[in-house]
PDB file of C-alpha atoms in Angstrom:
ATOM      1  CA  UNK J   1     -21.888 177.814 242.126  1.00 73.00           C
ATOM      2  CA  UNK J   2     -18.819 176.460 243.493  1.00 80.00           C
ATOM      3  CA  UNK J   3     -18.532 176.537 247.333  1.00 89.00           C
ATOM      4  CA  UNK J   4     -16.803 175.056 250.409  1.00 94.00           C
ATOM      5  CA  UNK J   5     -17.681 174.464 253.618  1.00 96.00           C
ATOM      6  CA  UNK J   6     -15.451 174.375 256.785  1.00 97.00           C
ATOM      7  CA  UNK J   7     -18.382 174.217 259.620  1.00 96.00           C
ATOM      8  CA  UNK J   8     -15.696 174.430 262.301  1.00 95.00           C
ATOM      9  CA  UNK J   9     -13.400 177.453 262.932  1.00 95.00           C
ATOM     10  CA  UNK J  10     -11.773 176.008 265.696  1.00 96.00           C
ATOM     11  CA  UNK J  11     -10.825 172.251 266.859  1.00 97.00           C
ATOM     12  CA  UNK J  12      -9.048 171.808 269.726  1.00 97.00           C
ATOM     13  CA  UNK J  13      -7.483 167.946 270.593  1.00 97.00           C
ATOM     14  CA  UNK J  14      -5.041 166.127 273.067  1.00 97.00           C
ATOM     15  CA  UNK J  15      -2.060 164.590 271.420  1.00 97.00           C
ATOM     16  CA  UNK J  16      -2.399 161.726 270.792  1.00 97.00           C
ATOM     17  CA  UNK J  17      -6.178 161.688 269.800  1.00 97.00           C
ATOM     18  CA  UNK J  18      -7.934 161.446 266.477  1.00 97.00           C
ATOM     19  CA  UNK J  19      -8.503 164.189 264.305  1.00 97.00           C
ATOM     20  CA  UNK J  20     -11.075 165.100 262.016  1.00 97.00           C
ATOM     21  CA  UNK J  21     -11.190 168.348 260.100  1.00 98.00           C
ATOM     22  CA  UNK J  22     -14.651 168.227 258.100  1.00 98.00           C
ATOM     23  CA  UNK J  23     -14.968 169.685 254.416  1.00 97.00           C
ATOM     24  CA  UNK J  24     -18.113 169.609 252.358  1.00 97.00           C
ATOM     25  CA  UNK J  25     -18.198 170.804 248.797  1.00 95.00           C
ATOM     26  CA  UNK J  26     -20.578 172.181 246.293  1.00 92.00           C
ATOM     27  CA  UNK J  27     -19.548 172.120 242.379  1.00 86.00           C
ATOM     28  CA  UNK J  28     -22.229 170.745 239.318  1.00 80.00           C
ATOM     29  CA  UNK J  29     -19.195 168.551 237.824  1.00 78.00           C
ATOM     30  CA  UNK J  30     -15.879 166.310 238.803  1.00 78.00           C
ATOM     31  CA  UNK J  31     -14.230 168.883 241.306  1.00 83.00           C
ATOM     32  CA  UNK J  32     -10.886 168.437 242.275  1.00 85.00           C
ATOM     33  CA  UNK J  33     -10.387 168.930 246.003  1.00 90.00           C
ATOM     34  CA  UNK J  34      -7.134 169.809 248.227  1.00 92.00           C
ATOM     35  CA  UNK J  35      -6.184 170.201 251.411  1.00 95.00           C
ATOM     36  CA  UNK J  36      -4.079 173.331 251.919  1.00 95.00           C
ATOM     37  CA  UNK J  37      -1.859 174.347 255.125  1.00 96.00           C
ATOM     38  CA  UNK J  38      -0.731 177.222 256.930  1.00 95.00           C
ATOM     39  CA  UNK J  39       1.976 176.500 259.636  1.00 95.00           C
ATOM     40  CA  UNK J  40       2.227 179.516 262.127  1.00 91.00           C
ATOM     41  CA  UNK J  41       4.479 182.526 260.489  1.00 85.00           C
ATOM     42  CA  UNK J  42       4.768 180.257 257.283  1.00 89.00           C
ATOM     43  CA  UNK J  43       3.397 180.288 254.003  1.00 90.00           C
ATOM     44  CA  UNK J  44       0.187 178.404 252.455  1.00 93.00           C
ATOM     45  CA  UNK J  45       1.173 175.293 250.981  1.00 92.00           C
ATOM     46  CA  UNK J  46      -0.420 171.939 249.750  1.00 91.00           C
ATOM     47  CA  UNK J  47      -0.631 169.038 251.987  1.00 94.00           C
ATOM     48  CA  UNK J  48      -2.871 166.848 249.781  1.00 90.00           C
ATOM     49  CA  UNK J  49      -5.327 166.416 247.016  1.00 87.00           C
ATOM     50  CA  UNK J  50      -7.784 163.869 246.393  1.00 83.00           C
ATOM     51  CA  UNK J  51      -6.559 162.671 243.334  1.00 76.00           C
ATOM     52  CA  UNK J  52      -3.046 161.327 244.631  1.00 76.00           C
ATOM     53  CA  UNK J  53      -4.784 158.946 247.060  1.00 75.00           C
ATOM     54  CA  UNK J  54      -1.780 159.617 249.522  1.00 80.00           C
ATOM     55  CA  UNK J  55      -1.103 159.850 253.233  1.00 83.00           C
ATOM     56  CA  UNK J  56       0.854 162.989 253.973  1.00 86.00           C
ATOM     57  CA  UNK J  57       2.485 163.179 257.529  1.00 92.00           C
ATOM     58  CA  UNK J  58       0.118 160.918 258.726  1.00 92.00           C
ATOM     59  CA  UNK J  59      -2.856 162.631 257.203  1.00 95.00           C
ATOM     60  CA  UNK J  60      -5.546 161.044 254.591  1.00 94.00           C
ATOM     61  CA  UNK J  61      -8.687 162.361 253.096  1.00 94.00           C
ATOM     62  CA  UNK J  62     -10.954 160.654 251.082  1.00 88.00           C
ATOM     63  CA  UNK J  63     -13.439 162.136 248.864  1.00 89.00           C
ATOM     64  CA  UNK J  64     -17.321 160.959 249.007  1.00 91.00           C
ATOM     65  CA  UNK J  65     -19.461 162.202 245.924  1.00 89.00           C
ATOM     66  CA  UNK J  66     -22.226 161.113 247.084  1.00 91.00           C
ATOM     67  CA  UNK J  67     -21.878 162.983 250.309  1.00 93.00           C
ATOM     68  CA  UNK J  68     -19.939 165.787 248.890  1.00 94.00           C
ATOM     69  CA  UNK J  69     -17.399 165.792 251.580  1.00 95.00           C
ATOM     70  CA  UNK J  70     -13.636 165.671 251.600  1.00 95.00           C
ATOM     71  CA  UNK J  71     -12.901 165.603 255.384  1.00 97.00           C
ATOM     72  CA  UNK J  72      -8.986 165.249 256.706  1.00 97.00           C
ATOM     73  CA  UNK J  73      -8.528 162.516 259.089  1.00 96.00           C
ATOM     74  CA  UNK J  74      -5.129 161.397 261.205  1.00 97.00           C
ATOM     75  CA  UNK J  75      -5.485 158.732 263.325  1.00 96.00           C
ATOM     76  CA  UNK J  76      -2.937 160.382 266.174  1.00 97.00           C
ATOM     77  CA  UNK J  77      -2.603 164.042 266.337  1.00 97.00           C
ATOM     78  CA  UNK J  78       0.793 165.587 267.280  1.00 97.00           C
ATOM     79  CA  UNK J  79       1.665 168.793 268.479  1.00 97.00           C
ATOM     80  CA  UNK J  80       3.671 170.066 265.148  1.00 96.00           C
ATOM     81  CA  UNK J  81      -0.439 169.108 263.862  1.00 97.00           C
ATOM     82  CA  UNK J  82      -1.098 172.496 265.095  1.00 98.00           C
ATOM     83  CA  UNK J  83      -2.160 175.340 261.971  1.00 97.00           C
ATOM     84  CA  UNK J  84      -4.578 176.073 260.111  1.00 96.00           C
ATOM     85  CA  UNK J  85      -6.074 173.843 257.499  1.00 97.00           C
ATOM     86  CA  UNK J  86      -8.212 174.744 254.421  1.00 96.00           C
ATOM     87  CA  UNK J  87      -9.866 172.973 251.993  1.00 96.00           C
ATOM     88  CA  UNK J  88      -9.763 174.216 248.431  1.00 92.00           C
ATOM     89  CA  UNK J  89     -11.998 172.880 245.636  1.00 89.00           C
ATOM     90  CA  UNK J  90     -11.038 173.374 241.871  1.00 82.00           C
ATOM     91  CA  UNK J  91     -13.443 172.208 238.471  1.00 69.00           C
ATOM     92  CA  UNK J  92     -11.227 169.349 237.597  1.00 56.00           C
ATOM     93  CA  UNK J  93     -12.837 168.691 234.724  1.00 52.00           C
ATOM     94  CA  UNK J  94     -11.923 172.604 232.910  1.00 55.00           C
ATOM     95  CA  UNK J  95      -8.293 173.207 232.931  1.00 53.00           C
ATOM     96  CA  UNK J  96      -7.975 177.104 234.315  1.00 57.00           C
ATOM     97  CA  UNK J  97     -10.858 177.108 237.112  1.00 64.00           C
ATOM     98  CA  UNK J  98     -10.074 179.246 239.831  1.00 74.00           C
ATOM     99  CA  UNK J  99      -9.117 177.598 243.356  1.00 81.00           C
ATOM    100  CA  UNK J 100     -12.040 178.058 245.780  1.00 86.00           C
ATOM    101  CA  UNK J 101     -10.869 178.325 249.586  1.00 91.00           C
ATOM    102  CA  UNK J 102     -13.128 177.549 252.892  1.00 94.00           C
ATOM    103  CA  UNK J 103     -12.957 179.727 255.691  1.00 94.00           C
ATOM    104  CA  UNK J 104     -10.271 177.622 257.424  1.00 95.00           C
ATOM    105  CA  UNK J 105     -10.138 175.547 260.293  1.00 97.00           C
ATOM    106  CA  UNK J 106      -7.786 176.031 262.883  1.00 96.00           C
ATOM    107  CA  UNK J 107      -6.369 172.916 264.808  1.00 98.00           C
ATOM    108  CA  UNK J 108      -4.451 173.330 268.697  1.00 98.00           C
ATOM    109  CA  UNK J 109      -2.722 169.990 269.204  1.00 97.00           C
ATOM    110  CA  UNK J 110      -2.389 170.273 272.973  1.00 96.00           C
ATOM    111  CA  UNK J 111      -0.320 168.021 275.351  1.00 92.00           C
TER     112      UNK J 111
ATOM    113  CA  UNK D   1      14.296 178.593 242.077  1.00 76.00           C
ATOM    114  CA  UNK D   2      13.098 181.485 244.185  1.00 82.00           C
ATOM    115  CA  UNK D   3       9.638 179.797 243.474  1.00 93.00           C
ATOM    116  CA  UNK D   4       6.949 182.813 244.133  1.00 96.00           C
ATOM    117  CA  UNK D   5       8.093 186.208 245.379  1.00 97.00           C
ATOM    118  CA  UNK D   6       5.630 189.179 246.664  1.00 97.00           C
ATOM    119  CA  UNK D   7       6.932 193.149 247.863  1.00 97.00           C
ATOM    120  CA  UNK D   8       6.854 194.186 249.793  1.00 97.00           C
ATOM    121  CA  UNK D   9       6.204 192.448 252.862  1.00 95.00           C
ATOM    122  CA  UNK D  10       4.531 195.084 254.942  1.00 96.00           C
ATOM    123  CA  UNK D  11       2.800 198.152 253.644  1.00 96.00           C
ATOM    124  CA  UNK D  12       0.880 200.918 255.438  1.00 97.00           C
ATOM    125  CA  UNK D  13      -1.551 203.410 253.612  1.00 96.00           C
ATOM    126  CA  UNK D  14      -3.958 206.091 254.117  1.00 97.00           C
ATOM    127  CA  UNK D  15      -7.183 205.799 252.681  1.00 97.00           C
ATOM    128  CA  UNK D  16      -7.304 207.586 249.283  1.00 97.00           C
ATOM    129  CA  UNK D  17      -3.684 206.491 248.209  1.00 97.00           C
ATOM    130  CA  UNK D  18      -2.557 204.053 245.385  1.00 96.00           C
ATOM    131  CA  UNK D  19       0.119 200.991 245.821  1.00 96.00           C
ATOM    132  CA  UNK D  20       0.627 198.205 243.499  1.00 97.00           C
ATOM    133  CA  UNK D  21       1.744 194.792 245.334  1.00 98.00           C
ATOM    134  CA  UNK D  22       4.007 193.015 243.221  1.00 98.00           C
ATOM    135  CA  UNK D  23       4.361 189.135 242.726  1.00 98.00           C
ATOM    136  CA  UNK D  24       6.151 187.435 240.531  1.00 98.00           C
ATOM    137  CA  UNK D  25       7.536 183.414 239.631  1.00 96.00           C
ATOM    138  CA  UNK D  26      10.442 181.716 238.033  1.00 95.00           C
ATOM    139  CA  UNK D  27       8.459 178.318 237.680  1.00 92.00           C
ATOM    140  CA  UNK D  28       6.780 179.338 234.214  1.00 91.00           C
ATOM    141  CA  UNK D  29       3.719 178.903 235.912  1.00 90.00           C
ATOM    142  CA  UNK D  30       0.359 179.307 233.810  1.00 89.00           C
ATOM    143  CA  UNK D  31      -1.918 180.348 236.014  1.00 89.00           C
ATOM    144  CA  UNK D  32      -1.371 183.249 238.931  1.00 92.00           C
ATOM    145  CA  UNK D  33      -4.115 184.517 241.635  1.00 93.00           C
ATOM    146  CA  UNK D  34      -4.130 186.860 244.223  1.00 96.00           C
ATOM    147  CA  UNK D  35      -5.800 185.959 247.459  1.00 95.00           C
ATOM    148  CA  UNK D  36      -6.842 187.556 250.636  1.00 96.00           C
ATOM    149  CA  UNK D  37      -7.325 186.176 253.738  1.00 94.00           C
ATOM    150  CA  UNK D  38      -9.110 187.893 256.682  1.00 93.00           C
ATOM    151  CA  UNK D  39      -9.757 186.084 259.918  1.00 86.00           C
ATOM    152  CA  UNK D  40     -12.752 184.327 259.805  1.00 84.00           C
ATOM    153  CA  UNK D  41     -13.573 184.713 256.326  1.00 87.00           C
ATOM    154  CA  UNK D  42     -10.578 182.555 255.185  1.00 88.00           C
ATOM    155  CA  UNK D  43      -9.029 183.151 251.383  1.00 91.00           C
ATOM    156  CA  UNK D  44     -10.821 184.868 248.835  1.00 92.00           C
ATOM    157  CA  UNK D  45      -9.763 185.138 245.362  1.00 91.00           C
ATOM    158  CA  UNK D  46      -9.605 188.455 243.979  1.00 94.00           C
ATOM    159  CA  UNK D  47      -8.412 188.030 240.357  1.00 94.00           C
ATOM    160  CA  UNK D  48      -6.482 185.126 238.810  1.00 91.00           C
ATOM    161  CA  UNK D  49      -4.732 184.837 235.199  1.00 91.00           C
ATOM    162  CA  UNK D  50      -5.072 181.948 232.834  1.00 88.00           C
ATOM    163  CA  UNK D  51      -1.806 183.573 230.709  1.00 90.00           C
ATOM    164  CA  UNK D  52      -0.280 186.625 229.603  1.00 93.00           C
ATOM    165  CA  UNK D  53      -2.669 188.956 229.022  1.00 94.00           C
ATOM    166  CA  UNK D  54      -5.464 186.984 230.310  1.00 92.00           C
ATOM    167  CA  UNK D  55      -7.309 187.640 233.309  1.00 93.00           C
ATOM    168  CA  UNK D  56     -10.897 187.740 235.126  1.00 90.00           C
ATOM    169  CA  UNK D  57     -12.221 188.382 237.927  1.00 91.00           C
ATOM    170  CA  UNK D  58     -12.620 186.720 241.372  1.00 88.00           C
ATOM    171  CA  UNK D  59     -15.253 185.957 244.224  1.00 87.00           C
ATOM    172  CA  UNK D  60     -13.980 190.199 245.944  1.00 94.00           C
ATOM    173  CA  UNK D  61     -12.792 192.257 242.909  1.00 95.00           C
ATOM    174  CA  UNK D  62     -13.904 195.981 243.550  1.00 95.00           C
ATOM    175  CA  UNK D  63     -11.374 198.310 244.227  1.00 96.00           C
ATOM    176  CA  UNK D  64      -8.396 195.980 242.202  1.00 97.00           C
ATOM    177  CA  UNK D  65      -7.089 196.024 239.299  1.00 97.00           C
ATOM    178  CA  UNK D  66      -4.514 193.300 237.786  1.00 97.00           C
ATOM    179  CA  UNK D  67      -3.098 192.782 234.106  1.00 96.00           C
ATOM    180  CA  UNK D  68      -0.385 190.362 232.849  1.00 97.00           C
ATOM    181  CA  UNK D  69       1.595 191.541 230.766  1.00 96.00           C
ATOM    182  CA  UNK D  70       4.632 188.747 231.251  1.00 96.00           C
ATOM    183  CA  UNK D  71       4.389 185.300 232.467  1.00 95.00           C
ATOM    184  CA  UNK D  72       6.357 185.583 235.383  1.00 97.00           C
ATOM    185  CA  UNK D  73       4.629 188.854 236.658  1.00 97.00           C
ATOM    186  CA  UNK D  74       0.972 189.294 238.094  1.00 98.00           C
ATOM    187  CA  UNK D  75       0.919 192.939 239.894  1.00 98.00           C
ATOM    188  CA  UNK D  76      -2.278 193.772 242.262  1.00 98.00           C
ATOM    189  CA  UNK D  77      -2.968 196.986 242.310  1.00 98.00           C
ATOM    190  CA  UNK D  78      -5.371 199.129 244.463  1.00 96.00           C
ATOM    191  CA  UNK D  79      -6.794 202.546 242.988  1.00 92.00           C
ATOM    192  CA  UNK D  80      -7.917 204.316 245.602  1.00 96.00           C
ATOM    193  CA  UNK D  81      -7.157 202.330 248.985  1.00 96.00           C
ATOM    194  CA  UNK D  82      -9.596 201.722 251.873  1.00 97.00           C
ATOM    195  CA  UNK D  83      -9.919 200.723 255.397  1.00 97.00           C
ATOM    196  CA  UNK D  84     -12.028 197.397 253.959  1.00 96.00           C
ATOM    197  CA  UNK D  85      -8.873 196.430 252.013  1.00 97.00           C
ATOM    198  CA  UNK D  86      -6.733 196.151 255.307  1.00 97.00           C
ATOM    199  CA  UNK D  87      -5.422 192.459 255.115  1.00 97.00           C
ATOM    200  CA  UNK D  88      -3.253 189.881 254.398  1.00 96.00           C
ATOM    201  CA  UNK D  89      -2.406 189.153 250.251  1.00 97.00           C
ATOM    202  CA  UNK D  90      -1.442 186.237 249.021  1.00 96.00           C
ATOM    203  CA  UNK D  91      -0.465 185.867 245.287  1.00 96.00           C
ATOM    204  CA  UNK D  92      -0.161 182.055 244.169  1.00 93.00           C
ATOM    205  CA  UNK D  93       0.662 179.971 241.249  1.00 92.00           C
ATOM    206  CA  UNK D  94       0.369 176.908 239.468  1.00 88.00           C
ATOM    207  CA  UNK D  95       0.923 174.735 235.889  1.00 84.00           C
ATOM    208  CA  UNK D  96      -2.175 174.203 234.047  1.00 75.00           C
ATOM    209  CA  UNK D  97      -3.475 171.366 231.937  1.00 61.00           C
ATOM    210  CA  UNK D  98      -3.624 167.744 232.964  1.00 52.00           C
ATOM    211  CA  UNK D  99      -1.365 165.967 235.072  1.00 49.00           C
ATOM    212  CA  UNK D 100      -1.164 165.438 239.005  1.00 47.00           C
ATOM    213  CA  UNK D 101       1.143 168.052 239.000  1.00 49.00           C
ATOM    214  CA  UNK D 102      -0.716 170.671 237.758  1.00 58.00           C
ATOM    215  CA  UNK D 103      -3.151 172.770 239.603  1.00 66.00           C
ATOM    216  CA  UNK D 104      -0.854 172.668 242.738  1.00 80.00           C
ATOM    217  CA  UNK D 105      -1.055 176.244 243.794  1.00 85.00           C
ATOM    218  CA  UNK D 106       2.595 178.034 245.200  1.00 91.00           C
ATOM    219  CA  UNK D 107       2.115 180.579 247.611  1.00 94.00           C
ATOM    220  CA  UNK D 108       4.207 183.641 248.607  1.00 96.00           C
ATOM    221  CA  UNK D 109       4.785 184.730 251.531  1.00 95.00           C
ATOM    222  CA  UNK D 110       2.307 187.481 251.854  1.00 95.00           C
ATOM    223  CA  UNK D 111       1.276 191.224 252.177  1.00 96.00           C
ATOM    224  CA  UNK D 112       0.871 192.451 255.475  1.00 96.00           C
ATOM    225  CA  UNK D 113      -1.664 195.943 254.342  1.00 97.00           C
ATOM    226  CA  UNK D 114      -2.976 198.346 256.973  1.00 97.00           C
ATOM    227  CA  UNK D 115      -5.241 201.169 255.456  1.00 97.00           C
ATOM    228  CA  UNK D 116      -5.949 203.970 257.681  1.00 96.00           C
TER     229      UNK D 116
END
């Protein structure tokens, strides 16, 4: 069955420090896995998937199938950083699969 | 583009009563879901919609119902409302097929529901 993992509801950093927001995934073929955000009194919306290989403001995630992770790394948090972030797994390899949502992890950016 | 559109924003029920949350997109998207998202439990897919007149079920279906009768339309609607159905609903879209676009899901802006 297809599953994600957010182990951390809430993760609370200085500006200016590195941030980690961990994401572990279970899915029996070639998932495809995002990184959705939800700014405070805004709507969800993408920030990356794994499959672009990009940095979005500052943010990169890389997946590892052998560890079935897709954690979201910035090297510097800043204090617009602060929302909540969920990772979202899809079956990448059958057009149609239904987007799969952790619980969420909220991140306070604090100065 | 208005790009996904949900009414209304707030809503406010008694148990036992019947609404339909509406949600529709001008992006002739494929694929539709509706969400909800309850603190600590984060989104959970209720029903989603492959096409027009497609549709199946989710990981929290009871008590919904959904059909898709247009492309740009997915309407969620509860049958006989309940205080476990107070939330947040979030209806969503995206192209299917392959592509890095596709698979992107567009949000709206949310249902604010309070069954009493």
């Amino acid at each position: 069955a297809q599953r994600v993992t957010q182990p951390e509801k809430l993760l609370s950093v200085f500006k200016g420090a590195p941030v980690e927001l961990k994401c572990n995934y279970s899915y029996s073929g070639s998932p495809e896995l995002f990184w959705y955000v939800q700014y405070s009194r805004q709507r969800l919306q993408l920030l990356l998937r794994h499959i672009s290989r990009e940095s979005i403001k500052g943010f990169t995630a890389d997946l590892n199938k052998g560890e079935t992770s897709f954690h979201l790394k910035k090297p510097f948090a800043q204090e617009e950083d602060s929302a909540m972030y969920y990772c979202a797994l899809s079956g990448g390899d059958q057009a149609g699969t239904a987007l799969i949502f952790g619980k969420g992890t909220t991140l306070s950016v604090s100065s | 583009n208005a790009g996904v559109t949900q009414t209304p924003k707030f809503q406010v029920l008694k148990t036992g009563q019947s609404m339909t949350l509406q949600c529709a997109q001008d992006m002739n998207h494929e694929y539709m879901s509706w969400y909800r998202q309850d603190p600590g439990m984060g989104l959970r897919l209720i029903h989603y919609s492959v096409g027009a007149g497609i549709t199946d079920q989710g990981e929290v279906p009871n008590g919904y119902n959904v059909s898709r009768s247009t492309t740009e339309d997915f309407p969620l609607r509860l049958l006989s409302a309940a205080p476990s159905q107070t939330s947040v609903y979030f209806c969503a879209s995206s192209y299917l097929g392959g592509g890095p676009s596709t698979d992107t899901q567009y949000f709206g802006p949310g249902t604010r529901l309070t069954v009493l």
